[in-house]
Structure formats: C-alpha cells, structure tokens
Coordinates of C-alpha atoms and ligand atoms in Angstrom, one line a residue:
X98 CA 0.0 0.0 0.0
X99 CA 1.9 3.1 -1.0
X100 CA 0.4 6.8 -1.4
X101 CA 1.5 9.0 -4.0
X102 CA 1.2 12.8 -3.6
X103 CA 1.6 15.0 -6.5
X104 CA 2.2 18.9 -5.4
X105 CA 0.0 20.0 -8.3
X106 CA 0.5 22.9 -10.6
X107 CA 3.7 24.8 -8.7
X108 CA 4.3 27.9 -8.6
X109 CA 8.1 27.3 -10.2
X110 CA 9.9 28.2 -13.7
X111 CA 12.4 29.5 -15.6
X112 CA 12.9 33.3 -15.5
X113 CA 10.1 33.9 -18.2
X114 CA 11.9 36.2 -21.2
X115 CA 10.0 38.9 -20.9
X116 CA 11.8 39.6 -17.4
X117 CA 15.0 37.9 -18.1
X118 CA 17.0 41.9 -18.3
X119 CA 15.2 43.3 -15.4
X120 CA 17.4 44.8 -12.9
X121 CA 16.8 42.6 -10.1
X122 CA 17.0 39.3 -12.0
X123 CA 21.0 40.4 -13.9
X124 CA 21.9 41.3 -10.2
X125 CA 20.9 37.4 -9.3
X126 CA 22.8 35.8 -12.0
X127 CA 25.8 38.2 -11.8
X128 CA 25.8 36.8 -7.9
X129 CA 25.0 33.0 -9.3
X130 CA 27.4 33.3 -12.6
X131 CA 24.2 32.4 -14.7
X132 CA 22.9 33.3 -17.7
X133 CA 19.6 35.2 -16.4
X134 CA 17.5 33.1 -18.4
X135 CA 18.6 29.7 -16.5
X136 CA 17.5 30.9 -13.5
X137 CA 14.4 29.7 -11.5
X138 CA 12.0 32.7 -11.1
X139 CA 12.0 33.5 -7.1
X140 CA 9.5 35.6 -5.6
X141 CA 12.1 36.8 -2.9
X142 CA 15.0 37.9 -5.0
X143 CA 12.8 38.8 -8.2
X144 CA 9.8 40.4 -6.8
X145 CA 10.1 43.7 -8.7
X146 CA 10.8 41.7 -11.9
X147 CA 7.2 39.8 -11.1
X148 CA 5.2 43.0 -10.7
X149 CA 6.1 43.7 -14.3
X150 CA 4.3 40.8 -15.6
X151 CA 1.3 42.5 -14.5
X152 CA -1.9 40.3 -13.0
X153 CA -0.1 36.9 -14.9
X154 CA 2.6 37.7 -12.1
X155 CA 0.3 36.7 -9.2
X156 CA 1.3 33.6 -7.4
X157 CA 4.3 32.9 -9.3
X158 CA 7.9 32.3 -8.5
X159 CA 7.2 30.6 -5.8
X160 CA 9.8 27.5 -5.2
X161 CA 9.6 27.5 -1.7
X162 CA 6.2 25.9 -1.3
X163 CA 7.3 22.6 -2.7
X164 CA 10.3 22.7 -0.7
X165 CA 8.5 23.2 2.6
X166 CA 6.7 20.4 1.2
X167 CA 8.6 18.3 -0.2
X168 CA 10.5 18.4 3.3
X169 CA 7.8 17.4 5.8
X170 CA 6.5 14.6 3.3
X171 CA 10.1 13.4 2.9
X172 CA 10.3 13.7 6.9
X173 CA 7.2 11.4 7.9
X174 CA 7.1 7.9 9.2
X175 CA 5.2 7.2 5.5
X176 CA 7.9 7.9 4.0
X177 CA 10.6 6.5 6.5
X178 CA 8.3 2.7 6.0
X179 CA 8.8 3.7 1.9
X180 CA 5.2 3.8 1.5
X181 CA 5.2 7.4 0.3
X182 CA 6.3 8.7 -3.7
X183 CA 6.7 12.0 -4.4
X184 CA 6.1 14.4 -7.5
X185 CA 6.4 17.7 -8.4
X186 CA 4.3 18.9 -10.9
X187 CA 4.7 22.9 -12.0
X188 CA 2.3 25.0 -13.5
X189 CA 3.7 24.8 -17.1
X190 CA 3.9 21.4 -17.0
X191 CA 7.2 19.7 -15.7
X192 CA 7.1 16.6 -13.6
X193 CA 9.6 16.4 -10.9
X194 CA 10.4 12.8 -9.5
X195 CA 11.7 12.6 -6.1
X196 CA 13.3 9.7 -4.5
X197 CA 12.2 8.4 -1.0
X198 CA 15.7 8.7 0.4
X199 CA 16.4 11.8 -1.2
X200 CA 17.8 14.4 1.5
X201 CA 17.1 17.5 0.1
X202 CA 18.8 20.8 1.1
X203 CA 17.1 22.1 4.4
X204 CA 17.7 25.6 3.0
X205 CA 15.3 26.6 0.0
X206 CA 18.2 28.6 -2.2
X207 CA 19.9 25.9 -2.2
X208 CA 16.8 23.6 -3.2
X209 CA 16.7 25.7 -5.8
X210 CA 19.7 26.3 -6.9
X211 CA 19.3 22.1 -7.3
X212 CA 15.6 22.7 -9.3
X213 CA 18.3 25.2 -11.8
X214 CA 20.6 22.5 -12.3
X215 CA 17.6 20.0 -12.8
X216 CA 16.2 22.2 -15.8
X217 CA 19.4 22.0 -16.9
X218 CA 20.9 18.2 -16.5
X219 CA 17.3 16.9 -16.3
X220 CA 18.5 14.6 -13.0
X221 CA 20.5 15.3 -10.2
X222 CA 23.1 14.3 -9.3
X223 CA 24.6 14.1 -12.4
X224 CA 26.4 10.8 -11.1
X225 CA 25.1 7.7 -9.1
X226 CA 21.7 7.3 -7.8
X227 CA 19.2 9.9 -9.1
X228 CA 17.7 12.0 -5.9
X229 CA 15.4 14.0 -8.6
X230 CA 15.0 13.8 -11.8
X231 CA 12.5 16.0 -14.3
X232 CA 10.4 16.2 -17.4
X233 CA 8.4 17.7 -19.7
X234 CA 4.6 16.2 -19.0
X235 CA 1.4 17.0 -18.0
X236 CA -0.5 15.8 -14.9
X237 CA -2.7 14.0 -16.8
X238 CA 0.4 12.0 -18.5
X239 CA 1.7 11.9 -14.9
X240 CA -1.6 10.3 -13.8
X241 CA -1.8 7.4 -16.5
X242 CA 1.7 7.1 -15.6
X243 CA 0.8 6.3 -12.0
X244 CA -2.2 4.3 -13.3
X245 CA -4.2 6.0 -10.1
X246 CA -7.4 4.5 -10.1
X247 CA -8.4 7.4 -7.2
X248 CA -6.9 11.1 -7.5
X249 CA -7.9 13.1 -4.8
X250 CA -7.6 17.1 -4.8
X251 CA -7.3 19.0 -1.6
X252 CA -8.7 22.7 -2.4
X253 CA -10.6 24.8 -0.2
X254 CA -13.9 24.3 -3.2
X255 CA -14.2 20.5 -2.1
X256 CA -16.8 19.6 -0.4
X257 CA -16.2 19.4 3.1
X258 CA -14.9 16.2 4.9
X259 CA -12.5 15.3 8.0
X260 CA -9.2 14.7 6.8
X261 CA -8.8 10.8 8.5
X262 CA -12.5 10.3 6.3
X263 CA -10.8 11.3 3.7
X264 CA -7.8 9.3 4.4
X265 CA -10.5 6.1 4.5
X266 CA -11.1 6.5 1.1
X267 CA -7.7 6.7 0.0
X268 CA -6.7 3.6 1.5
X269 CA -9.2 1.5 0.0
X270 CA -8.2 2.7 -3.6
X271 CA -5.3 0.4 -5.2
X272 CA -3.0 3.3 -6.6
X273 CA -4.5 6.6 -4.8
X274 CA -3.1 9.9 -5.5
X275 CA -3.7 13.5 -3.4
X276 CA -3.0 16.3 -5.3
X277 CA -2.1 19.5 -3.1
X278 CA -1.9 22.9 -4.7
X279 CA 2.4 24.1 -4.9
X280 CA 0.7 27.5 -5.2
X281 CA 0.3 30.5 -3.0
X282 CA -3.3 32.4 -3.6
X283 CA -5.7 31.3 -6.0
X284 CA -7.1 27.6 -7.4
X285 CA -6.6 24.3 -8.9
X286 CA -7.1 25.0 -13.1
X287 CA -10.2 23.7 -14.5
X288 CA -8.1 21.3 -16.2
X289 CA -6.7 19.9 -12.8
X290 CA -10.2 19.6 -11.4
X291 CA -11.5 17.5 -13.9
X292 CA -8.6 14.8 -13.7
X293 CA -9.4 14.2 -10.3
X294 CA -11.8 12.2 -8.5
X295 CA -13.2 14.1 -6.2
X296 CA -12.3 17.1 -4.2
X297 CA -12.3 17.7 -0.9
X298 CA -12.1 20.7 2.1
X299 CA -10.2 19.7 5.3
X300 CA -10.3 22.7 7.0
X301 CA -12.8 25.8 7.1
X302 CA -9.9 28.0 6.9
X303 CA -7.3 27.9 3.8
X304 CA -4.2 26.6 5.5
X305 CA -0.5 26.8 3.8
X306 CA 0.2 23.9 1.1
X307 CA 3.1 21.9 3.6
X308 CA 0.5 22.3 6.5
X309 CA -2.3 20.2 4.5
X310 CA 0.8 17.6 3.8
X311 CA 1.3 17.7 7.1
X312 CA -1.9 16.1 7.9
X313 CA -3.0 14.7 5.2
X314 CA -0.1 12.1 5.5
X315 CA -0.5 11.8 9.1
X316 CA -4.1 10.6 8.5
X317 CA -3.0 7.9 5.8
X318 CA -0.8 6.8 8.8
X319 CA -3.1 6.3 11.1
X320 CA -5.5 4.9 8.6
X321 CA -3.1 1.8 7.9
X322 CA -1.8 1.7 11.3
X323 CA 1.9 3.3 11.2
X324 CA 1.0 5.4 13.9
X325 CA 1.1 2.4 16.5
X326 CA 4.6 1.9 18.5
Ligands
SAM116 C1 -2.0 28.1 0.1 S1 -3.2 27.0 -0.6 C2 -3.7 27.7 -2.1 C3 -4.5 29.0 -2.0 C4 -6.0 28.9 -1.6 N1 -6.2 29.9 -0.5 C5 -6.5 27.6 -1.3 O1 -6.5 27.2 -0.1 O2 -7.0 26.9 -2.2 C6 -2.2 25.6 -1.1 C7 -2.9 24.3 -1.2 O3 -3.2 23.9 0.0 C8 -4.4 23.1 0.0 N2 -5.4 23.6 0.9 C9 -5.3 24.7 1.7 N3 -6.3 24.9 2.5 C10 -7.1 23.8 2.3 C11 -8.3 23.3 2.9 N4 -8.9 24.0 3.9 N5 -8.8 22.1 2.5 C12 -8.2 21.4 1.6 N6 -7.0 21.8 1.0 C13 -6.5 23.0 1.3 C14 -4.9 23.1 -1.4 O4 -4.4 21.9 -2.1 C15 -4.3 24.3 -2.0 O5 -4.1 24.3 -3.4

C-alpha cells in the first residue's frame, strides 16, 4: 500500500523572457554566474521583476512551497516505512520525480539552486543514484503514468470532509493519488479539477500547502496503522 502525492501545478519556472534583463534578475545571476534566463523565477529575490508581468505575475515564482513540502513529506514515518512517492508537478507542465531517500537541502536557495541545475541536467546528481530527476509532462500524463485509479484534490472548493475520512477512502483505492496545490493564492485549473476524482475541504480555513501535507499524511498513517509503537 503506498500513497502518492503530487504537489500540483507549482508555482516554479524558468525566469520567463519577458523579465530575463530586469534589474533585479542580472543582479541574481551576476551573484550566481548564470545566464539570467537559467535561473528559477523566485519571488524573494525577483519580486520587482514579477510585478512587471502585470496580473499573470500573481502567485508565481514561488519555489519555496514545494520545498516546505517536499521536506515534511520526505520527513514522515510514511515515508521512513517507503510507503510514500513524491512528485512535483509545476504549472507549465514539468514533472519532478523525487526519491524516497532523497535528502534535500534544508535551505530553500539551495533547493533551488538544485531545481536550476535539474532544468538544466534533467536529473540530479549528475552521477550515481538519481535524488530527482524532471520532465516535460502533464498531470494528466503523470496520472496514467501512476495508473491512479483514485486522485484526490485537496482545495478549499471541495466539499467538506475530516481529513482521517478522507484518508478512508484513500486507502481502499489500489493506486491513490492526493493532489495538493504548490501555489500561494488562487485555485486548482479547470483542467486539474477535472482529472481528479473528487475534491475535498479539510479545514474551514485555507491553510498553507506543507501544512495540508502535514496532515494529510499523518491521517494515511493512522489509517493503515503506522502510527502504532
Ligand atoms: C495556500 S493553498 C492555495 C491557496 C488557496 N487559498 C486555497 O487554499 O485553495 C495551497 C494548497 O493547500 C491546499 N489547501 C489549503 N487549505 C485547504 C483546505 N482548507 N482544505 C483542503 N485543501 C487545502 C490546497 O491543495 C491548496 O491548493
């Protein structure tokens, strides 16, 4: 019985042309020794750049959310009993594969400093045992892939159900799948909605992407009995 979760639609990319002379983004990749246009697009060194790109800015550049996580999945006794596989999936359609004993930086530049070299080298590292590896596909490629016969979507427009009920359901599937939002403000894309399942609220309030891992993983635990000592 494993669970896969898919951070859905992230907010990470490639300095998008458009922004790739601003100011703020040649300072960065004079610092890095990078052509501007190699760079990942990062909300806290390039915010200026962002506001340029008008309303299509919003949410964007935004790497750290599926670092954060990336981390506490990567962190849980699910994982630890290698009952957990992770994925990345970004918002223009890149699918990150992460391996269970992957140790990831604990500091998000240097996470993605790694996601740079990835668009680059396509795994990391570039010798020995892959830790993550990335391609061009969509989610719904990523979903045949996975063959998930259940793909659940966290967002605060499901319908509203306890997290460990929703856990139930996802242990009784043969190749489940939750989908939580790698985004900061906004929703799933139509697109996204459709591919799943069925959609469900955990909370009445909006909570942060690595906080909904959180629990969502702790209630797959409990719901096949890891959390017993
Ligand atoms: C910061 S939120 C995205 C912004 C938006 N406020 C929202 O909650 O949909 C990041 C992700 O966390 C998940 N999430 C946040 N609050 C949730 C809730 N109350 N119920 C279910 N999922 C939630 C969703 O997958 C969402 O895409």
């Amino acid at each position: 019985l494993t669970l896969t979760l898919v951070i859905a639609e992230s907010s990470i990319e490639l300095v998008p042309n458009e922004i790739a002379g601003h100011s703020s983004v040649r300072a960065q990749a004079i610092r890095k020794r990078k052509d501007p246009r190699k760079l990942i697009l990062d909300q806290s060194y390039h915010h200026a750049a962002i506001l340029k790109l008008g309303s299509s800015g919003a949410g964007r550049g935004r790497p750290d959310i599926a670092h954060f996580s990336l981390l506490t999945a990567l962190g849980s006794p699910l994982n630890q009993e290698k009952r957990l596989q992770c994925f990345i999936h970004t918002f223009d359609n890149h699918v990150v594969t992460v391996d269970t004993s992957a140790r990831l930086p604990r500091n998000t530049d240097r996470f993605t400093s790694l996601l740079e070299q990835l668009y680059e080298e396509k795994v990391v590292p570039d010798r020995g045992r892959p830790l993550m590896s990335l391609k061009k596909q969509t989610l719904q490629g990523l979903l045949r892939q996975l063959s998930a016969d259940l793909a659940v979507a966290l967002t605060v427009n499901g319908s509203p159900k306890e997290m460990s009920a929703v856990a139930g359901e996802l242990v009784e599937a043969e190749n489940p799948v939750l989908l939580v939002g790698g985004f900061p403000t906004g929703h799933f894309s139509m697109d996204t909605v459709k591919l799943s399942t069925r959609q469900y609220r955990i909370d009445r309030r909006p909570l942060e992407a690595w906080s909904v891992v959180g629990r969502a993983i702790y209630d797959y635990e409990k719901s096949v009995g890891l959390d017993r000592f």
